[in-house]
Every structure is written in structure tokens, then in C-alpha cells.
PDB file of C-alpha atoms in Angstrom:
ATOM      1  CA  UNK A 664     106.749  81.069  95.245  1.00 63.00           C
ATOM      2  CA  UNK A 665     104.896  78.341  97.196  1.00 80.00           C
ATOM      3  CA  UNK A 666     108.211  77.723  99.405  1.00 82.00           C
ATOM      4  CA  UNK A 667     108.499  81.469  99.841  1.00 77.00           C
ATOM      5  CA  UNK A 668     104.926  81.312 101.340  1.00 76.00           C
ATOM      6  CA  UNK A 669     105.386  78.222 103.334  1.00 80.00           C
ATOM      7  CA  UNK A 670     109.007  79.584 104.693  1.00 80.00           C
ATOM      8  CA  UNK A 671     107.859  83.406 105.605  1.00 77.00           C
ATOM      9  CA  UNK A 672     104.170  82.983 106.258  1.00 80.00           C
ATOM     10  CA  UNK A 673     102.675  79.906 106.858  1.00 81.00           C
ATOM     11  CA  UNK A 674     105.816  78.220 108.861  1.00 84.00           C
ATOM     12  CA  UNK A 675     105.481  81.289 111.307  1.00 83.00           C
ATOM     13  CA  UNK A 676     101.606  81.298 111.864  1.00 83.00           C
ATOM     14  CA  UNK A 677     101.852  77.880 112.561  1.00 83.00           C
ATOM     15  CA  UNK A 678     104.835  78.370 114.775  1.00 84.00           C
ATOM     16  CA  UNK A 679     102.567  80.711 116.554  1.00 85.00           C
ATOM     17  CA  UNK A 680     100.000  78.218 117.543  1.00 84.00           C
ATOM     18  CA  UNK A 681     102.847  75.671 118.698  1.00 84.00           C
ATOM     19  CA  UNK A 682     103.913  78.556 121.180  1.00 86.00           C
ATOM     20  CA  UNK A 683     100.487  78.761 122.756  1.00 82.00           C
ATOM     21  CA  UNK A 684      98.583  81.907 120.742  1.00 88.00           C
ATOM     22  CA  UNK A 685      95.083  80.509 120.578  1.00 92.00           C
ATOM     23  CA  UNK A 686      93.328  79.912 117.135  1.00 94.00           C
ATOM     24  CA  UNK A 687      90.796  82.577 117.720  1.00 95.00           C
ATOM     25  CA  UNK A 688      93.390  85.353 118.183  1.00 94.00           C
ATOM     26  CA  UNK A 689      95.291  84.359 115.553  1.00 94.00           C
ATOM     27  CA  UNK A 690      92.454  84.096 113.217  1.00 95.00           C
ATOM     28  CA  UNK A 691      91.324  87.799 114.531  1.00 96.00           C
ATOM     29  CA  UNK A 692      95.071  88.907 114.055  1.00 95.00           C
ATOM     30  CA  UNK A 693      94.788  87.568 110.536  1.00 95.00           C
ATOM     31  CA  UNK A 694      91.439  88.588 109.861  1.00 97.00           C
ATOM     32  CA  UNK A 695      92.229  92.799 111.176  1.00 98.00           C
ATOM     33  CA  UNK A 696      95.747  92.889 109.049  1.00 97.00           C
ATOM     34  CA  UNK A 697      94.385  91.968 105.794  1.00 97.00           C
ATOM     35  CA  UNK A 698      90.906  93.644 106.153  1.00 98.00           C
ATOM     36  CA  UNK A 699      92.683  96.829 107.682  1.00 98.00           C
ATOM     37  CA  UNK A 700      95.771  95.953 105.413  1.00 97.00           C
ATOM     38  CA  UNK A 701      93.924  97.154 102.515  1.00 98.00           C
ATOM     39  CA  UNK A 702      92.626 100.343 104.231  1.00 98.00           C
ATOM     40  CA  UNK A 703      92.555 102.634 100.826  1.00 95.00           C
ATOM     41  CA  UNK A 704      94.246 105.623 102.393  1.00 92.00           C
ATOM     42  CA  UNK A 705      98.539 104.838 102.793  1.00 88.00           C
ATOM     43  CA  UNK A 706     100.471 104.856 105.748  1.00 91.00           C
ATOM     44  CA  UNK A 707      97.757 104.294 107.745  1.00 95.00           C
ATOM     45  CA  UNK A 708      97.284 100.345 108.491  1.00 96.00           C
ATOM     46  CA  UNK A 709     100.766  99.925 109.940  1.00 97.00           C
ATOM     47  CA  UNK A 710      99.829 102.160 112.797  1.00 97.00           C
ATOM     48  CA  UNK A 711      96.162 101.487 112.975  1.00 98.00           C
ATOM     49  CA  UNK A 712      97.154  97.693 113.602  1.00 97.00           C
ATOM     50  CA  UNK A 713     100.067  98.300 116.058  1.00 97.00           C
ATOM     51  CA  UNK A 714      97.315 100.130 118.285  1.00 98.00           C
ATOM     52  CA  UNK A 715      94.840  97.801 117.805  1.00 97.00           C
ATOM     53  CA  UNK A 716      96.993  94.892 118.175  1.00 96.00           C
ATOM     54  CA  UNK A 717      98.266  96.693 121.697  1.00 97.00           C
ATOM     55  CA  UNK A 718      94.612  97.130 122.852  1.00 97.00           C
ATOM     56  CA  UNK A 719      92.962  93.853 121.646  1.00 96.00           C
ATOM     57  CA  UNK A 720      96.245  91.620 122.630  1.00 94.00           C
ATOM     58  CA  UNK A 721      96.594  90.401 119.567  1.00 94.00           C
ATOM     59  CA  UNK A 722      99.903  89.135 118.060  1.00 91.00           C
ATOM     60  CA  UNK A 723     101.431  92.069 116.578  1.00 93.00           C
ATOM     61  CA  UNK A 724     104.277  90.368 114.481  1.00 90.00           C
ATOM     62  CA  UNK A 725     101.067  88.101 112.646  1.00 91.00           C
ATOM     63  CA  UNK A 726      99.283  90.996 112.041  1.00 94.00           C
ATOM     64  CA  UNK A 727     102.078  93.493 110.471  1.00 93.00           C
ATOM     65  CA  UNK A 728     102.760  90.219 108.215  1.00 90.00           C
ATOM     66  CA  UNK A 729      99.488  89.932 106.806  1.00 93.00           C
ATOM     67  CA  UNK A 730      99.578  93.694 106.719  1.00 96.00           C
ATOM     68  CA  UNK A 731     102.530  93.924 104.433  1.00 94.00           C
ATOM     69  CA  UNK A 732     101.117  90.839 102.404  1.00 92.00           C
ATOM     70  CA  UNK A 733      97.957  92.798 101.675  1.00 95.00           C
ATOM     71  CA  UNK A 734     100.021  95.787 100.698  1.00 94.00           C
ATOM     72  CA  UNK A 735      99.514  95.151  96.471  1.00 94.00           C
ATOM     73  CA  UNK A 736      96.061  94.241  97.412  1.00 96.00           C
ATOM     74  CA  UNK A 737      95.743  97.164  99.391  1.00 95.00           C
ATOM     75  CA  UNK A 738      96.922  99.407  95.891  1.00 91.00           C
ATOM     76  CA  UNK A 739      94.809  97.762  93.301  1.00 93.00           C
ATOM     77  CA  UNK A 740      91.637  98.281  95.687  1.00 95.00           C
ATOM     78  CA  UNK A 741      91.915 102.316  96.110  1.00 92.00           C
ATOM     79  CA  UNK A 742      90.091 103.018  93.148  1.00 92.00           C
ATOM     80  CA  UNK A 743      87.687 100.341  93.422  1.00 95.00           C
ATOM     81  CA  UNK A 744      86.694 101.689  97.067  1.00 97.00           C
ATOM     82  CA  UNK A 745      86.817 105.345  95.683  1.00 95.00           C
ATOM     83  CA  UNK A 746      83.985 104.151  93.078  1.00 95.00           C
ATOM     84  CA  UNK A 747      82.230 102.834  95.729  1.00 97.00           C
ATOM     85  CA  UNK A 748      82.479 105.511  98.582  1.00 97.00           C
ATOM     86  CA  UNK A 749      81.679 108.136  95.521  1.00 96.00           C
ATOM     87  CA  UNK A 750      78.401 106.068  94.538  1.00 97.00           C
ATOM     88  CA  UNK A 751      77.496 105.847  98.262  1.00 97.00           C
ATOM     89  CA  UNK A 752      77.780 109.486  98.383  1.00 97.00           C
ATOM     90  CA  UNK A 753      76.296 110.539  95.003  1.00 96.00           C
ATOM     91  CA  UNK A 754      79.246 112.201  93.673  1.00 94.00           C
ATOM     92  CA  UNK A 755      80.471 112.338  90.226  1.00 93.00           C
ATOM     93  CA  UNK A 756      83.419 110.352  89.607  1.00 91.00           C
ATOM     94  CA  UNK A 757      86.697 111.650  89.583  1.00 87.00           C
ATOM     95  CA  UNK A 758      88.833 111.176  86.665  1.00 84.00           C
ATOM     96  CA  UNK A 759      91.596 108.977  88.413  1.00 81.00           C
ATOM     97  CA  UNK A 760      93.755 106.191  87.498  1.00 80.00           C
ATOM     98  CA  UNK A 761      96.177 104.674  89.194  1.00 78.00           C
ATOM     99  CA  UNK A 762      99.256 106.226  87.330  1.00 84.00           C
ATOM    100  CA  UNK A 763      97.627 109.586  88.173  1.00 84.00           C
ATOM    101  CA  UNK A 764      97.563 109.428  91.210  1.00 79.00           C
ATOM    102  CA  UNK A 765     101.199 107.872  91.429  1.00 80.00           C
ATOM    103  CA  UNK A 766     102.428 111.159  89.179  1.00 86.00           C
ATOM    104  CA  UNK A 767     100.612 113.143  92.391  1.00 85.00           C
ATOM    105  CA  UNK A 768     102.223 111.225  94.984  1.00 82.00           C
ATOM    106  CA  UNK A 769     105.356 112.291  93.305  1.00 89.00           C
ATOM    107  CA  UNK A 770     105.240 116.047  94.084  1.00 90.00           C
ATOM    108  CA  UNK A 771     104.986 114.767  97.624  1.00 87.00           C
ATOM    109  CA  UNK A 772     102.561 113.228 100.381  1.00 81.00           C
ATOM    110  CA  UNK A 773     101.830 116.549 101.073  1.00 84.00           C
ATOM    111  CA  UNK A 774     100.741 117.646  98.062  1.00 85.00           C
ATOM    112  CA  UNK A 775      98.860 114.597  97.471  1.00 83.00           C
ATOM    113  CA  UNK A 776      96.660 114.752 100.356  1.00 83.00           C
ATOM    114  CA  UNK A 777      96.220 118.271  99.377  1.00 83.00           C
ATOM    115  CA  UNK A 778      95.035 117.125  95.762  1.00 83.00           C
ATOM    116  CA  UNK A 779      93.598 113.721  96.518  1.00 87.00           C
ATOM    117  CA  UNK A 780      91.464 114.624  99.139  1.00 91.00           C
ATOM    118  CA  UNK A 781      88.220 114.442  97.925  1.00 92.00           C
ATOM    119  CA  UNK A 782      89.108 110.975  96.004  1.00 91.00           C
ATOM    120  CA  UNK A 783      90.728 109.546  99.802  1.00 92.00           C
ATOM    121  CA  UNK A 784      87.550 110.257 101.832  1.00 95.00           C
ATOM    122  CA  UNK A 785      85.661 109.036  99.375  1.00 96.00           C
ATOM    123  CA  UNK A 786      88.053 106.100  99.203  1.00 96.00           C
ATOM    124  CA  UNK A 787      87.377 105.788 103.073  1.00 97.00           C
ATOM    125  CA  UNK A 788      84.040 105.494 102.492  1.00 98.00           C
ATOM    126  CA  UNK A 789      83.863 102.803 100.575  1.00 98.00           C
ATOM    127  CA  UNK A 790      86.070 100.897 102.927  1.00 98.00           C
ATOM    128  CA  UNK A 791      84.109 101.474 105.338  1.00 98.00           C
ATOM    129  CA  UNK A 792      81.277  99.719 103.626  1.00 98.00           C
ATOM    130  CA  UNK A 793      83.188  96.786 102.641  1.00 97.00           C
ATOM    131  CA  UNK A 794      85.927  96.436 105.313  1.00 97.00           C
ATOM    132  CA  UNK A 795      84.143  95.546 108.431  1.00 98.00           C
ATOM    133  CA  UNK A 796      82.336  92.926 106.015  1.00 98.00           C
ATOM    134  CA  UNK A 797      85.531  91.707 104.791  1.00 98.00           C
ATOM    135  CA  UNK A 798      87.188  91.182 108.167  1.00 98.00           C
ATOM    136  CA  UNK A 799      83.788  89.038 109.598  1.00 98.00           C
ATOM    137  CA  UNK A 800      83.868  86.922 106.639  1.00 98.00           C
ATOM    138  CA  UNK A 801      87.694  86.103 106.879  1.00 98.00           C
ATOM    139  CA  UNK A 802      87.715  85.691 110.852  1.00 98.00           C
ATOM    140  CA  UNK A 803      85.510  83.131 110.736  1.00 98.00           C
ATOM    141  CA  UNK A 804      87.122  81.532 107.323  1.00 97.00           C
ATOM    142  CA  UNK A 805      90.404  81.253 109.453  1.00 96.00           C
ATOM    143  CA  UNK A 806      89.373  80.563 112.929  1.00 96.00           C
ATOM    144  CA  UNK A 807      87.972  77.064 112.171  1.00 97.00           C
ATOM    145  CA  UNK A 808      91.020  75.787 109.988  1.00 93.00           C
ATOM    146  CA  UNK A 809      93.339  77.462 112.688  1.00 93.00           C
ATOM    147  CA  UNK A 810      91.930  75.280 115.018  1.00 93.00           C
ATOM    148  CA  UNK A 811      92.005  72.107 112.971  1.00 93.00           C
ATOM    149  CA  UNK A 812      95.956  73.205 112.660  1.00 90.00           C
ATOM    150  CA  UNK A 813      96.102  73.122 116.483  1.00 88.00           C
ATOM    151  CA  UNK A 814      94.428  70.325 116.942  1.00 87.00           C
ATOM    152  CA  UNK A 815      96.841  68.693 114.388  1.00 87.00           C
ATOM    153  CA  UNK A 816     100.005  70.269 116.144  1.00 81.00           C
ATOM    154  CA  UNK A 817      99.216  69.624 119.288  1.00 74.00           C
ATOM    155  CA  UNK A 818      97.292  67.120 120.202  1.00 70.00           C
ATOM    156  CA  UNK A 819      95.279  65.851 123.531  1.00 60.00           C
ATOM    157  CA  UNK A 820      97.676  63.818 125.804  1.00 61.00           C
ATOM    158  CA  UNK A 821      96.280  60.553 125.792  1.00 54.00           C
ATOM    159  CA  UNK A 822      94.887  59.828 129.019  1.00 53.00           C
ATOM    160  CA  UNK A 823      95.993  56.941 131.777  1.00 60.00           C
ATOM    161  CA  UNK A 824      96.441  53.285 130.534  1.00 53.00           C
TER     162      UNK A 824
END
């Protein structure tokens, strides 16, 4: 597993900062796919990222990765966030688990939103609580040891003899 995560993920961000992409951006790329990665409602980080990848000019191939990465993350945290957003709300809880839901899903999305769509707004809302949060603290986790990794791959030119 670690040489699967060195060889697709960490080889490539740091690849990134070799070709120029400053730490900051990267760390911001990093920090929007996971903490918009495990939006609670599917299907839609991917595009949710691409746009705000586009508009912020941030690198869109780290970002999907980190998306996809948070993807398992991004399923054990809907009903979390649904317990939240209904608590924040005052609602009753819902009598969902996750193979519930995935017996839903299977009658189609359609159908699902139809059924689920108290428990996905409510879902929302918990994000919405948490996310922003989540994204602050890991931006500024990753933007200092991104820049320690730059500093380390490319250093200062040493200057005239």
C-alpha cells in the first residue's frame, strides 16, 4: 500500500511542485478536493471541483486525485453529516443506515433523490457546518510542509563565488 501511495499520489504532487505549481496552490488544491471530496450528497464534488479549479486556477488533475481519494471517506461521512445537519435543524432522526440507503440507490438515482431527500439536505447541512472548517484546517496543515518539499526540491542557486 505505501508504494501504491508514493507511486500514484505523492510522486505526482511532488512532481507538481518540480514543474513550478506554487506550494500555496497546491496546498489549496489539496485542501478543496478532500474537504469538497467528501461533500455528503454523490456526484457532486467531481463537478463542483472542475469549476472551482477553472475559476480559482488551481491544478485540476491534484484536485480530482484527492477527490477520488476521499471518495470512501466521502461514504462513511453521509450519515455522520446527516446527524449533524438534522441536530442543527431540530429534526427527528431518520431511520437510515448505510445499507438502506444503498438498497434505495438501487431502484435508481432518481428514485433516491426522490426518497432521500429530506436525509441529503439535511446531509448538506451538516457539511456545511463542518466543511469550510475542514478545508481551513487542512490548507494550512499542507501549505507549510508543501513548502518545506519545495524548498527541498528545489533549492536557492547558490550565489557568485
Amino acid at each position: 500500500m505505501n508504494s501504491f501511495l508514493k507511486r500514484r499520489v505523492l510522486d505526482p504532487l511532488l512532481g507538481l511542485l518540480r514543474q513550478g505549481i506554487t506550494p500555496q496552490k497546491l496546498a489549496l488544491s489539496l485542501a478543496f478536493g478532500i474537504g469538497i471530496g467528501i461533500f455528503p450528497v454523490l456526484g457532486v464534488s467531481t463537478p463542483a471541483l472542475a469549476a472551482l479549479a477553472l475559476a480559482m486556477r488551481l491544478n485540476l488533475p491534484a484536485i480530482q486525485l484527492v477527490n477520488y481519494l476521499a471518495s470512501p471517506v466521502q461514504l462513511l461521512m453521509i450519515i455522520p453529516f446527516m446527524r449533524l445537519g438534522e441536530r442543527v435543524v431540530g429534526a427527528a432522526p431518520q431511520p437510515m443506515t448505510i445499507e438502506s440507503g444503498m438498497q434505495v440507490l438501487a431502484q435508481g438515482a432518481f428514485q433516491a433523490v426522490v426518497v432521500l431527500w429530506e436525509a441529503i439536505v439535511h446531509a448538506a447541512i451538516g457539511w456545511l457546518v463542518l466543511g469550510p472548517l475542514l478545508i481551513l484546517l487542512l490548507y494550512r496543515s499542507f501549505a507549510p510542509l508543501l513548502a518545506r518539499a519545495a524548498i527541498r526540491l528545489n533549492p536557492a542557486p547558490a550565489g557568485p563565488a
